């Protein structure tokens, strides 16, 4: 049984049919990536899994439980945690307060301090800026804070939406190194939405290509990297 199974979901924004029967699977311990152009349905897929934009049809099954109609706040308590597109940190809170907000639903208070230290080990710059307001951080530091805040929720499944968006190449490399580390060393299961298809597929066990609300291609990260249609459309044609 997969950790996450999405079966034939259809999602609408009003009359707009955003997802048209998407099915994906995420095995425990994997990095799985969703790639595709703008408007393909990547973020909507994450929001449907999280219960933010519920599916009109189809099923979302997490750890053997049908969560299709479970409210978003209860899905968080089950361990599905999203670091959203655009970071959406709390700009008027400090780094520490942002991280503490990530742990608001937890009851294992004794472990929260240890997890904050773990975040600081992964992102030393955040520790240097622990008392700084989130809104005064650089773009890269805000992305680190958004991922750190998600980690503070102790995710069973971590959803990352465009973590490299708007970052300089050096910071993109740093963020992807952390994502790879979280999976390899901490065994965190990750569903990654990413415009940088080359980087995403290089670390993913499995990938899905979304196109106008449907899955057009799927396979291992390596197979998709060598698929001529994927190369032409998403990997710069080489």
Short mmCIF file of C-alpha atoms in Angstrom, two decimals:
data_model
loop_
_atom_site.label_atom_id
_atom_site.label_comp_id
_atom_site.label_asym_id
_atom_site.label_seq_id
_atom_site.Cartn_x
_atom_site.Cartn_y
_atom_site.Cartn_z
CA UNK A 1 0.00 0.00 0.00
CA UNK A 2 1.33 3.43 -0.98
CA UNK A 3 1.55 6.21 1.61
CA UNK A 4 -0.49 8.47 -0.70
CA UNK A 5 -2.86 7.36 -3.43
CA UNK A 6 -4.74 9.88 -5.55
CA UNK A 7 -7.41 8.22 -7.68
CA UNK A 8 -9.04 10.03 -10.58
CA UNK A 9 -9.53 13.40 -8.92
CA UNK A 10 -11.53 16.15 -10.59
CA UNK A 11 -11.26 19.60 -9.07
CA UNK A 12 -13.03 22.81 -10.07
CA UNK A 13 -12.56 26.52 -9.45
CA UNK A 14 -16.14 27.62 -10.01
CA UNK A 15 -16.85 26.46 -13.56
CA UNK A 16 -13.18 25.99 -14.42
CA UNK A 17 -12.32 22.28 -14.60
CA UNK A 18 -8.78 22.46 -13.16
CA UNK A 19 -8.01 18.75 -12.60
CA UNK A 20 -9.44 16.17 -14.99
CA UNK A 21 -9.01 12.73 -13.49
CA UNK A 22 -5.47 12.90 -12.10
CA UNK A 23 -4.07 9.77 -10.44
CA UNK A 24 -0.69 9.64 -8.68
CA UNK A 25 1.01 7.52 -6.02
CA UNK A 26 3.70 8.31 -3.47
CA UNK A 27 5.47 5.45 -1.73
CA UNK A 28 6.73 5.85 1.82
CA UNK A 29 10.27 7.26 1.77
CA UNK A 30 10.18 8.51 -1.82
CA UNK A 31 10.63 11.87 -3.47
CA UNK A 32 7.95 12.19 -6.14
CA UNK A 33 7.82 15.25 -8.37
CA UNK A 34 5.09 16.92 -10.40
CA UNK A 35 6.35 18.98 -13.32
CA UNK A 36 4.56 20.90 -16.05
CA UNK A 37 3.90 24.36 -17.35
CA UNK A 38 2.00 27.19 -15.70
CA UNK A 39 -1.67 26.32 -15.30
CA UNK A 40 -1.04 22.58 -15.64
CA UNK A 41 -2.65 21.84 -12.26
CA UNK A 42 0.39 21.19 -10.07
CA UNK A 43 -0.51 23.51 -7.20
CA UNK A 44 -4.17 22.53 -7.47
CA UNK A 45 -3.15 18.90 -7.01
CA UNK A 46 -1.35 19.76 -3.78
CA UNK A 47 -4.27 21.88 -2.58
CA UNK A 48 -6.69 19.05 -3.31
CA UNK A 49 -4.56 16.59 -1.35
CA UNK A 50 -4.46 19.09 1.55
CA UNK A 51 -8.22 19.66 1.49
CA UNK A 52 -7.85 23.36 0.63
CA UNK A 53 -9.57 22.87 -2.73
CA UNK A 54 -11.53 19.63 -2.26
CA UNK A 55 -12.02 17.20 -5.12
CA UNK A 56 -15.47 17.10 -6.72
CA UNK A 57 -14.84 13.51 -7.87
CA UNK A 58 -12.24 10.85 -7.11
CA UNK A 59 -10.48 9.83 -3.91
CA UNK A 60 -7.43 10.83 -1.90
CA UNK A 61 -6.14 8.02 0.33
CA UNK A 62 -3.39 8.68 2.88
CA UNK A 63 -1.84 5.91 4.95
CA UNK A 64 -4.79 3.66 4.09
CA UNK A 65 -7.47 6.20 5.07
CA UNK A 66 -9.78 7.99 2.64
CA UNK A 67 -9.23 11.70 3.41
CA UNK A 68 -11.09 13.13 0.40
CA UNK A 69 -13.70 14.84 2.58
CA UNK A 70 -11.55 15.43 5.67
CA UNK A 71 -11.20 19.15 6.58
CA UNK A 72 -7.84 20.74 5.84
CA UNK A 73 -6.93 21.31 9.51
CA UNK A 74 -7.50 17.63 10.28
CA UNK A 75 -5.36 16.62 7.30
CA UNK A 76 -2.53 18.65 8.85
CA UNK A 77 -2.96 16.69 12.08
CA UNK A 78 -2.65 13.46 10.09
CA UNK A 79 0.80 14.56 8.93
CA UNK A 80 0.38 16.09 5.45
CA UNK A 81 2.19 19.42 5.62
CA UNK A 82 2.63 21.92 2.77
CA UNK A 83 5.29 24.56 2.22
CA UNK A 84 3.29 26.74 -0.16
CA UNK A 85 4.16 28.51 -3.37
CA UNK A 86 5.28 32.06 -2.64
CA UNK A 87 6.52 31.04 0.86
CA UNK A 88 3.69 32.83 2.72
CA UNK A 89 5.71 33.29 5.88
CA UNK A 90 4.43 35.53 8.66
CA UNK A 91 6.29 38.72 7.80
CA UNK A 92 5.64 40.46 11.15
CA UNK A 93 6.75 37.50 13.24
CA UNK A 94 10.36 36.62 14.01
CA UNK A 95 12.11 33.58 12.64
CA UNK A 96 11.58 31.79 15.95
CA UNK A 97 7.89 32.71 16.03
CA UNK A 98 7.38 31.52 12.45
CA UNK A 99 8.92 28.18 13.36
CA UNK A 100 6.80 27.94 16.49
CA UNK A 101 3.70 28.54 14.36
CA UNK A 102 4.65 25.47 12.33
CA UNK A 103 4.28 23.38 15.49
CA UNK A 104 0.94 24.87 16.62
CA UNK A 105 -1.02 21.61 16.13
CA UNK A 106 1.49 19.37 17.90
CA UNK A 107 0.99 17.93 21.35
CA UNK A 108 4.48 16.39 21.79
CA UNK A 109 5.87 19.62 23.22
CA UNK A 110 9.03 17.99 24.56
CA UNK A 111 10.20 17.21 21.02
CA UNK A 112 9.48 20.64 19.53
CA UNK A 113 12.72 22.17 20.83
CA UNK A 114 14.78 19.33 19.36
CA UNK A 115 13.06 19.75 16.02
CA UNK A 116 13.83 23.46 16.01
CA UNK A 117 17.49 22.66 16.56
CA UNK A 118 17.26 20.20 13.65
CA UNK A 119 15.89 23.00 11.43
CA UNK A 120 18.78 25.24 12.50
CA UNK A 121 21.26 22.47 11.64
CA UNK A 122 19.82 22.29 8.12
CA UNK A 123 19.52 26.08 7.77
CA UNK A 124 22.24 27.73 9.91
CA UNK A 125 21.34 31.14 8.50
CA UNK A 126 17.97 30.95 10.23
CA UNK A 127 19.66 30.49 13.59
CA UNK A 128 21.78 33.59 12.92
CA UNK A 129 18.54 35.51 12.27
CA UNK A 130 16.40 33.91 14.97
CA UNK A 131 15.11 37.25 16.32
CA UNK A 132 14.76 38.91 12.90
CA UNK A 133 11.32 39.61 11.43
CA UNK A 134 10.42 37.25 8.61
CA UNK A 135 9.57 40.09 6.25
CA UNK A 136 13.12 41.46 6.45
CA UNK A 137 14.78 38.23 5.29
CA UNK A 138 16.08 37.73 1.76
CA UNK A 139 14.07 35.61 -0.68
CA UNK A 140 16.31 32.60 -0.14
CA UNK A 141 16.13 32.94 3.63
CA UNK A 142 12.34 33.20 3.47
CA UNK A 143 12.24 29.96 1.46
CA UNK A 144 14.41 28.28 4.09
CA UNK A 145 12.03 29.57 6.75
CA UNK A 146 8.98 28.27 4.86
CA UNK A 147 10.51 24.79 4.62
CA UNK A 148 11.67 24.97 8.23
CA UNK A 149 8.18 25.94 9.38
CA UNK A 150 6.77 22.93 7.52
CA UNK A 151 9.34 20.65 9.14
CA UNK A 152 8.29 21.94 12.56
CA UNK A 153 4.89 20.33 11.95
CA UNK A 154 6.65 16.91 11.95
CA UNK A 155 5.38 15.87 8.50
CA UNK A 156 4.67 12.30 7.50
CA UNK A 157 4.35 13.66 3.94
CA UNK A 158 5.98 16.98 3.04
CA UNK A 159 4.47 18.89 0.10
CA UNK A 160 6.88 21.43 -1.41
CA UNK A 161 5.40 23.90 -3.92
CA UNK A 162 7.99 25.64 -6.12
CA UNK A 163 10.78 25.84 -3.50
CA UNK A 164 13.32 27.23 -6.01
CA UNK A 165 11.08 29.93 -7.51
CA UNK A 166 12.84 33.27 -7.86
CA UNK A 167 16.11 32.13 -6.27
CA UNK A 168 19.64 32.62 -7.56
CA UNK A 169 21.33 29.48 -8.92
CA UNK A 170 23.55 29.06 -5.84
CA UNK A 171 20.52 29.15 -3.54
CA UNK A 172 18.61 26.75 -5.81
CA UNK A 173 21.47 24.29 -5.39
CA UNK A 174 21.40 24.78 -1.62
CA UNK A 175 17.63 24.21 -1.39
CA UNK A 176 17.79 21.06 -3.50
CA UNK A 177 20.67 19.72 -1.41
CA UNK A 178 18.49 20.14 1.69
CA UNK A 179 15.51 18.43 0.02
CA UNK A 180 17.73 15.51 -0.99
CA UNK A 181 19.18 15.33 2.53
CA UNK A 182 15.76 15.35 4.18
CA UNK A 183 14.78 12.37 2.07
CA UNK A 184 18.00 10.36 2.24
CA UNK A 185 19.06 10.96 5.84
CA UNK A 186 15.78 11.77 7.60
CA UNK A 187 13.61 9.46 5.47
CA UNK A 188 11.10 12.26 4.87
CA UNK A 189 8.59 11.44 2.14
CA UNK A 190 8.27 14.39 -0.24
CA UNK A 191 5.87 15.40 -3.01
CA UNK A 192 7.64 18.16 -4.91
CA UNK A 193 6.10 20.63 -7.37
CA UNK A 194 8.86 22.36 -9.28
CA UNK A 195 9.36 24.45 -12.43
CA UNK A 196 13.02 23.44 -12.55
CA UNK A 197 12.25 20.07 -14.09
CA UNK A 198 15.89 19.07 -14.54
CA UNK A 199 16.71 19.50 -10.85
CA UNK A 200 13.45 17.93 -9.70
CA UNK A 201 13.79 14.81 -11.83
CA UNK A 202 17.44 14.40 -10.81
CA UNK A 203 16.45 13.72 -7.18
CA UNK A 204 13.02 12.11 -7.68
CA UNK A 205 12.33 8.40 -7.57
CA UNK A 206 9.13 8.94 -9.54
CA UNK A 207 7.73 11.79 -11.60
CA UNK A 208 4.50 12.87 -13.22
CA UNK A 209 4.13 15.39 -16.02
CA UNK A 210 0.93 17.44 -15.78
CA UNK A 211 -0.63 19.13 -18.78
CA UNK A 212 -3.90 21.08 -18.61
CA UNK A 213 -5.17 19.14 -15.63
CA UNK A 214 -4.20 15.64 -16.75
CA UNK A 215 -1.16 13.37 -16.38
CA UNK A 216 0.53 13.25 -19.79
CA UNK A 217 3.62 11.22 -18.80
CA UNK A 218 4.79 9.29 -15.75
CA UNK A 219 7.76 7.15 -14.83
CA UNK A 220 10.94 7.11 -12.82
CA UNK A 221 12.85 10.36 -12.58
CA UNK A 222 15.59 8.86 -14.74
CA UNK A 223 13.16 7.62 -17.38
CA UNK A 224 11.47 11.01 -17.67
CA UNK A 225 14.85 12.73 -17.96
CA UNK A 226 15.50 10.57 -21.03
CA UNK A 227 12.01 10.80 -22.56
CA UNK A 228 12.27 12.77 -25.84
CA UNK A 229 8.86 14.42 -25.39
CA UNK A 230 9.71 15.53 -21.85
CA UNK A 231 13.15 16.73 -22.93
CA UNK A 232 11.64 18.80 -25.74
CA UNK A 233 8.89 20.34 -23.63
CA UNK A 234 10.46 20.80 -20.19
CA UNK A 235 14.22 20.18 -20.21
CA UNK A 236 15.33 22.75 -22.76
CA UNK A 237 15.41 20.36 -25.72
CA UNK A 238 18.73 18.77 -24.82
#
